[in-house]
Every structure is written in structure tokens, then in C-alpha cells.
JSON list of C-alpha atoms in Angstrom, two decimals:
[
{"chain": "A", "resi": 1, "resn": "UNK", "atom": "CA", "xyz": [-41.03, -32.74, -64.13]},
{"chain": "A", "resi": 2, "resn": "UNK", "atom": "CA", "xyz": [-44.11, -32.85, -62.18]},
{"chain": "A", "resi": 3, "resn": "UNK", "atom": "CA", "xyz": [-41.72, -34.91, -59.38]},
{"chain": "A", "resi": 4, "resn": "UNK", "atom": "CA", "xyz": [-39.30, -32.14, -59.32]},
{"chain": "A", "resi": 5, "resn": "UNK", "atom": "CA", "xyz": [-42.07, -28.92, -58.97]},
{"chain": "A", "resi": 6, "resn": "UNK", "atom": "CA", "xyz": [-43.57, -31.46, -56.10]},
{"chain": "A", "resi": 7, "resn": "UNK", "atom": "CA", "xyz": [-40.33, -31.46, -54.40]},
{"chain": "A", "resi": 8, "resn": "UNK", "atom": "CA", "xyz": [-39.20, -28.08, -54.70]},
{"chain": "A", "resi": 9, "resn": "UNK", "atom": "CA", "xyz": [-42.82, -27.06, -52.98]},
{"chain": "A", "resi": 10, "resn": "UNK", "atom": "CA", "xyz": [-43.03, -29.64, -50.36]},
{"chain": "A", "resi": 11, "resn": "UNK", "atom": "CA", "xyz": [-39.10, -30.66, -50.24]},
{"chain": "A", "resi": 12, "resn": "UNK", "atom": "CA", "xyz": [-38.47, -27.68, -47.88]},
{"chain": "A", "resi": 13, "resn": "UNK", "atom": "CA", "xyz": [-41.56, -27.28, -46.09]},
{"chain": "A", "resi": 14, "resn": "UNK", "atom": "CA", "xyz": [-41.01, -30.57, -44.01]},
{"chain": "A", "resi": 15, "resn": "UNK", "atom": "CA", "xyz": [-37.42, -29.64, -43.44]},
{"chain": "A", "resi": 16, "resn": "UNK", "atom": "CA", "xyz": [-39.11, -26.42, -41.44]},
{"chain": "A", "resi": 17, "resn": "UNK", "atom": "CA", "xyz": [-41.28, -28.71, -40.19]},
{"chain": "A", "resi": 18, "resn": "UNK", "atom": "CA", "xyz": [-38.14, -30.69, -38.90]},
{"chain": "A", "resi": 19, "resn": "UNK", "atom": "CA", "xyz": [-37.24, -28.09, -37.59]},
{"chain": "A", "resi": 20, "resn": "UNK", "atom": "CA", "xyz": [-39.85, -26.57, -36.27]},
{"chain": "A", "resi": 21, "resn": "UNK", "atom": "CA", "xyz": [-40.39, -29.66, -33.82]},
{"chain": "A", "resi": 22, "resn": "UNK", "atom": "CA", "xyz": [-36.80, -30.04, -32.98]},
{"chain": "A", "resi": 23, "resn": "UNK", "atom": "CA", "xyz": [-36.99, -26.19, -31.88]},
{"chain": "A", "resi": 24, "resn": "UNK", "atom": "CA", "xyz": [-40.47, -26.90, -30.26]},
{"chain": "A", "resi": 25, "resn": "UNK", "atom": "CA", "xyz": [-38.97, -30.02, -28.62]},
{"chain": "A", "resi": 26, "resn": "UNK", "atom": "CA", "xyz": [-35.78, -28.22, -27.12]},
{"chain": "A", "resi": 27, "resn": "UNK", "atom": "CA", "xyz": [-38.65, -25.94, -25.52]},
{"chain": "A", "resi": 28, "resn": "UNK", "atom": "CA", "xyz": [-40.67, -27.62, -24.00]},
{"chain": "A", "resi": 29, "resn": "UNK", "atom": "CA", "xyz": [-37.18, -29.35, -22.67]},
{"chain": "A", "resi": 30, "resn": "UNK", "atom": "CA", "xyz": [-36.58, -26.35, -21.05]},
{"chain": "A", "resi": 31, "resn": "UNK", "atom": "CA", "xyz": [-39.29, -25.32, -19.66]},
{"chain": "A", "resi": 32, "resn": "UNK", "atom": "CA", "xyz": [-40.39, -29.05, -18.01]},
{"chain": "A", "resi": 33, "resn": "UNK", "atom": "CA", "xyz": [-36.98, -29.99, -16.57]},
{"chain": "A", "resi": 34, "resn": "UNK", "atom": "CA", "xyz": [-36.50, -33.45, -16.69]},
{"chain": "A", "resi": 35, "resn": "UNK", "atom": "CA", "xyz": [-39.17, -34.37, -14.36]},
{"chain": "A", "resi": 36, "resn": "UNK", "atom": "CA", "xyz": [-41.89, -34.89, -17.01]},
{"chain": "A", "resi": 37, "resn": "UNK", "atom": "CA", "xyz": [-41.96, -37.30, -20.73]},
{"chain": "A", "resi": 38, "resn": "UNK", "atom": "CA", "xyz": [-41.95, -34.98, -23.47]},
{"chain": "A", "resi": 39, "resn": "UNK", "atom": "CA", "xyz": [-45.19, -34.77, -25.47]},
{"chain": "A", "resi": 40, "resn": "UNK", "atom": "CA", "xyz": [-43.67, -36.19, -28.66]},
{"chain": "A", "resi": 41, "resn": "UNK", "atom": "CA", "xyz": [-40.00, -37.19, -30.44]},
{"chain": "A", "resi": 42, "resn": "UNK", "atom": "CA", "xyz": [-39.08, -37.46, -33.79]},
{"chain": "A", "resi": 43, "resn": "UNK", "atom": "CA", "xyz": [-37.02, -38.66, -36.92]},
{"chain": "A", "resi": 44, "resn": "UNK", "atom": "CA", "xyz": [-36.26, -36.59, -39.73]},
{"chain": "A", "resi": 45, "resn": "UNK", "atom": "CA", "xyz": [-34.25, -37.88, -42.54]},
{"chain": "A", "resi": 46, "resn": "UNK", "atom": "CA", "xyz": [-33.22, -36.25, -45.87]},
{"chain": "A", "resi": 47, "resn": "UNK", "atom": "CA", "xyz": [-32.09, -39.44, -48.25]},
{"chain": "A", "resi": 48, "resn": "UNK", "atom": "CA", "xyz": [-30.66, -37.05, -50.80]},
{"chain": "A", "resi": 49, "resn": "UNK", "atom": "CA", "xyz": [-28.38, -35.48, -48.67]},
{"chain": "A", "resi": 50, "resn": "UNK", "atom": "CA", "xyz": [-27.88, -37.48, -45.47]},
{"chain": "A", "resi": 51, "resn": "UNK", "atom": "CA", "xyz": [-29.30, -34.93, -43.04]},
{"chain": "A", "resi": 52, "resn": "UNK", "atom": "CA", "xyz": [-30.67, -36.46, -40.26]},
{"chain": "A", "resi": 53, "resn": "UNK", "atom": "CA", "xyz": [-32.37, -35.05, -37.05]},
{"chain": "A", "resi": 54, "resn": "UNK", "atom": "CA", "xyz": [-33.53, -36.91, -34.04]},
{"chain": "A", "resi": 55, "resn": "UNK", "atom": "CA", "xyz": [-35.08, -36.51, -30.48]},
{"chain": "A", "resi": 56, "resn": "UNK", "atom": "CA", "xyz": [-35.46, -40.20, -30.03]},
{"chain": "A", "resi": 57, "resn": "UNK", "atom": "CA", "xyz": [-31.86, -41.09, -29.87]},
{"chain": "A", "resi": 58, "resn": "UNK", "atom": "CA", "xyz": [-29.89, -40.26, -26.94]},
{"chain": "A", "resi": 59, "resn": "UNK", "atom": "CA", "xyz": [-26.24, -41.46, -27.39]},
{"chain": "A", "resi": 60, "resn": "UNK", "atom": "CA", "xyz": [-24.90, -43.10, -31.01]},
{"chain": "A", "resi": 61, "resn": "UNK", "atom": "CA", "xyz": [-21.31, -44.82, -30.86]},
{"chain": "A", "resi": 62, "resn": "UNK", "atom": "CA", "xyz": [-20.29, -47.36, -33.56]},
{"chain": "A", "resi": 63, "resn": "UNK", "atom": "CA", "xyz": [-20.89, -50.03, -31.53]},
{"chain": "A", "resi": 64, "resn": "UNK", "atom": "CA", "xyz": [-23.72, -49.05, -29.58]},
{"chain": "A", "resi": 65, "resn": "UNK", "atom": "CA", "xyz": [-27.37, -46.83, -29.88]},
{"chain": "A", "resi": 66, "resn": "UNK", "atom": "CA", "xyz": [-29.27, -45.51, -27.28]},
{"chain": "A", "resi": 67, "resn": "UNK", "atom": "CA", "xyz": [-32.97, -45.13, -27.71]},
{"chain": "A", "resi": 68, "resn": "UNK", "atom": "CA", "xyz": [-34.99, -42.89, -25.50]},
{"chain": "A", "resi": 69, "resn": "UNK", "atom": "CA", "xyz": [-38.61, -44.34, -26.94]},
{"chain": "A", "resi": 70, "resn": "UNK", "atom": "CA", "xyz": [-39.48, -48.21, -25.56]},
{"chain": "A", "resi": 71, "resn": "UNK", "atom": "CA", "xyz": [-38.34, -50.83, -27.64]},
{"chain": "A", "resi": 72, "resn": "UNK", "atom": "CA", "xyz": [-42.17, -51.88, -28.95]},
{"chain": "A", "resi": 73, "resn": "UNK", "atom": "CA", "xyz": [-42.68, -47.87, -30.31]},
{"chain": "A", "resi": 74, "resn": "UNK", "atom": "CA", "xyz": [-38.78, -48.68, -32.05]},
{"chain": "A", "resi": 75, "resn": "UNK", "atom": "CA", "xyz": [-40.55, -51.62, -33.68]},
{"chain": "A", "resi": 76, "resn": "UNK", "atom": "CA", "xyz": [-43.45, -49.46, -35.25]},
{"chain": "A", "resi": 77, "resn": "UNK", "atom": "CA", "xyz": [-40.82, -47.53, -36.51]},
{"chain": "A", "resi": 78, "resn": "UNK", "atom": "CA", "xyz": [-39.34, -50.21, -38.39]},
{"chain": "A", "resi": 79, "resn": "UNK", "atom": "CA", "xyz": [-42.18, -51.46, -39.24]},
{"chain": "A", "resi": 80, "resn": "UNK", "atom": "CA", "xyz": [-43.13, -47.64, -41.02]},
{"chain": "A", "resi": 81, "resn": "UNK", "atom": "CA", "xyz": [-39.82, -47.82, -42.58]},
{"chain": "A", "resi": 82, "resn": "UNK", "atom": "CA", "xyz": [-40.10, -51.06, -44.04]},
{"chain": "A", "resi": 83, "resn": "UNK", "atom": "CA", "xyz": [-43.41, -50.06, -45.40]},
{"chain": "A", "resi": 84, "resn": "UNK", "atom": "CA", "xyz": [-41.89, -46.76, -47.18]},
{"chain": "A", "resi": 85, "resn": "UNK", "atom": "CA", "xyz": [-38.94, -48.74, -48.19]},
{"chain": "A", "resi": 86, "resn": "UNK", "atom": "CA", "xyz": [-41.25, -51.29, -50.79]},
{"chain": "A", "resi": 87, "resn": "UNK", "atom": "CA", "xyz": [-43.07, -48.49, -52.33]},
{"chain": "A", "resi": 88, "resn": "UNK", "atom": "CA", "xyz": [-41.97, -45.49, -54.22]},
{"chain": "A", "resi": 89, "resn": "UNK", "atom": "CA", "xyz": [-44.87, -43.36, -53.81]},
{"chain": "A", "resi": 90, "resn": "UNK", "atom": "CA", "xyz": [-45.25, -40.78, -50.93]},
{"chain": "A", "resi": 91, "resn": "UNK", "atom": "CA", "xyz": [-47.33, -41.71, -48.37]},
{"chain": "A", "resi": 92, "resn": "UNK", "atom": "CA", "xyz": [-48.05, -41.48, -44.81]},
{"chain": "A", "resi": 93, "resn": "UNK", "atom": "CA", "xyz": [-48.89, -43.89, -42.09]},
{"chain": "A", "resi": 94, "resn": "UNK", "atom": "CA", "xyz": [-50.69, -43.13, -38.37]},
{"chain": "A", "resi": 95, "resn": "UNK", "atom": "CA", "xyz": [-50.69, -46.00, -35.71]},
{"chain": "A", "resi": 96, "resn": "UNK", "atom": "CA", "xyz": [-52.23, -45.89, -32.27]},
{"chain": "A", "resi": 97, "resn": "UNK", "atom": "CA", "xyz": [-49.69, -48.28, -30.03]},
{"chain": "A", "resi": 98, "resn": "UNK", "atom": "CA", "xyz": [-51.51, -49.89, -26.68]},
{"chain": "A", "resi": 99, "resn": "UNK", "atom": "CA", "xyz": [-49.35, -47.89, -24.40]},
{"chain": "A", "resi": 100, "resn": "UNK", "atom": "CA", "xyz": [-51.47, -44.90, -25.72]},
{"chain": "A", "resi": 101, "resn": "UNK", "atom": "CA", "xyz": [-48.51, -43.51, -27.92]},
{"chain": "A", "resi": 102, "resn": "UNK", "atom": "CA", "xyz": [-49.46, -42.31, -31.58]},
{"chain": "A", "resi": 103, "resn": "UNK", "atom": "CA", "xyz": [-46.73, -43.10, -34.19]},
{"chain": "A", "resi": 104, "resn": "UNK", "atom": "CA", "xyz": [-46.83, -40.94, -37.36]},
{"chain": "A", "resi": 105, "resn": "UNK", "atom": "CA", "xyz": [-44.72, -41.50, -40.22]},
{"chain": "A", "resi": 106, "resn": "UNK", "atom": "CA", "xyz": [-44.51, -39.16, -43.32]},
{"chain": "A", "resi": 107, "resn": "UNK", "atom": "CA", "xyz": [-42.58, -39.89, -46.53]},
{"chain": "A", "resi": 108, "resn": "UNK", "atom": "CA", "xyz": [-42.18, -37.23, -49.02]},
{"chain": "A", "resi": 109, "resn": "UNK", "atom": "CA", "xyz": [-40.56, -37.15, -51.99]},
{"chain": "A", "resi": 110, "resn": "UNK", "atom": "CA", "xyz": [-37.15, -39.02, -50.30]},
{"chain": "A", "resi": 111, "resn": "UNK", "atom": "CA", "xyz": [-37.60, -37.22, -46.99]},
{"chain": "A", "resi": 112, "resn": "UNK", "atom": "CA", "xyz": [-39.11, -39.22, -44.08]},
{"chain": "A", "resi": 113, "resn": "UNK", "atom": "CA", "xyz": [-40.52, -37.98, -41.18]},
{"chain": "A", "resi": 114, "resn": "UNK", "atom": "CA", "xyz": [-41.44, -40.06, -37.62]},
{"chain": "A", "resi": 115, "resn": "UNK", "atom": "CA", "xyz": [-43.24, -38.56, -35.09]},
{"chain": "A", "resi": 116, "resn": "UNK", "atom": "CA", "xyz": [-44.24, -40.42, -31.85]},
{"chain": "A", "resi": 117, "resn": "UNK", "atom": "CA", "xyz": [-46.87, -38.46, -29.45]},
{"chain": "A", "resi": 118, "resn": "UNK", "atom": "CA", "xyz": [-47.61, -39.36, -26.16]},
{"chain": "A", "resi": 119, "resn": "UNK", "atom": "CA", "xyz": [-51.28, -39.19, -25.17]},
{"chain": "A", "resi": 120, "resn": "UNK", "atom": "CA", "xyz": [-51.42, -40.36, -21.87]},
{"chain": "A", "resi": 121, "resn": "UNK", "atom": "CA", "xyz": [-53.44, -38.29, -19.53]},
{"chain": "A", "resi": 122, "resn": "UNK", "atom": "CA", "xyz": [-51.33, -36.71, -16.62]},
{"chain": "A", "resi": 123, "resn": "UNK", "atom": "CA", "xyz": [-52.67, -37.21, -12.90]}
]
């Protein structure tokens, strides 16, 4: 019961949050062009119903996935997932990478959110 009042509270608020950075995201595409890196992608996905949003891939075909995020930030992605995958518990897990990228990873209830912010100073 408590599990069910959890998820009806927090359940919807990260799919607005989803949301919100997929609208933020399309932006911020806008308004930069494609001359400069985004300040962050994401992964959103719902396991009860399938939903699934994404900055971070670029072109998905049966046989092949394009990635726009380098292969070592895919890894700490994986790595998150395979972490939420042995526990049943929410949680959330933060991880500086060395190329100054900040991977955030959010599981609630059997939504997970990834988030990977770039930090890197522009010159």
C-alpha cells in the first residue's frame, strides 16, 4: 500500500521531469545550432509501460544503434543499470567520469532516469 501511494506521488512527477528535459533539451537545440555539445542528454524509461525517451540515441534500426554520448559515458550507463537491476529498492547513483561529464542515474519505483551533464568549461 505504502508502494502504491509512493508511486502515485512520485510515479508522475519524474515523467514531467522527463519531460521537462526533453522539452528543455529540444531548446537549447534550437537556440545553439549544431555548432555547440548540448549541456546534458538523457534516458527515461517507464518499465510498466514501455515508454521510453532519449536524447542520447541518434538513429535505432534492428540491427544497428547509434549513440551520440562516447562509448566510456555508455559504459557508466550500464554500469548504473546493472546496479538498479540487483536491487529492488529505489535509489540513485551520481558519478563524475574523467572527461569532466557527470552521470546521474535515478530509479523510482520502476521508472529510471539517466542524465549525463557536461561540465567542461567553454573557451
Amino acid at each position: 500500500d505504502f508502494c502504491r501511494r509512493l508511486d502515485s506521488i512520485v510515479g508522475p512527477q519524474l515523467t514531467v521531469l522527463a519531460s521537462d528535459i526533453c522539452e528543455q533539451f529540444n531548446i537549447n537545440k534550437r537556440m545553439s545550432g549544431s555548432e555547440k555539445e548540448p549541456q546534458f542528454k538523457f534516458i527515461y524509461f517507464n518499465h510498466m509501460n514501455l515508454a521510453e525517451k532519449s536524447t542520447v540515441h541518434m538513429r535505432k534500426t534492428p540491427s544497428v544503434s547509434l549513440t551520440s554520448v562516447h562509448p566510456d559515458l555508455m559504459k557508466i550507463l550500464g554500469d548504473i543499470n546493472s546496479d538498479f537491476s540487483r536491487v529492488d529498492e529505489d535509489e540513485e547513483i551520481i558519478v563524475k567520469a574523467m572527461s569532466d561529464y557527470w552521470v546521474v542515474g535515478k530509479k523510482s519505483d520502476r521508472r529510471e532516469l539517466y542524465v549525463i551533464l557536461n561540465q567542461k568549461m567553454q573557451t
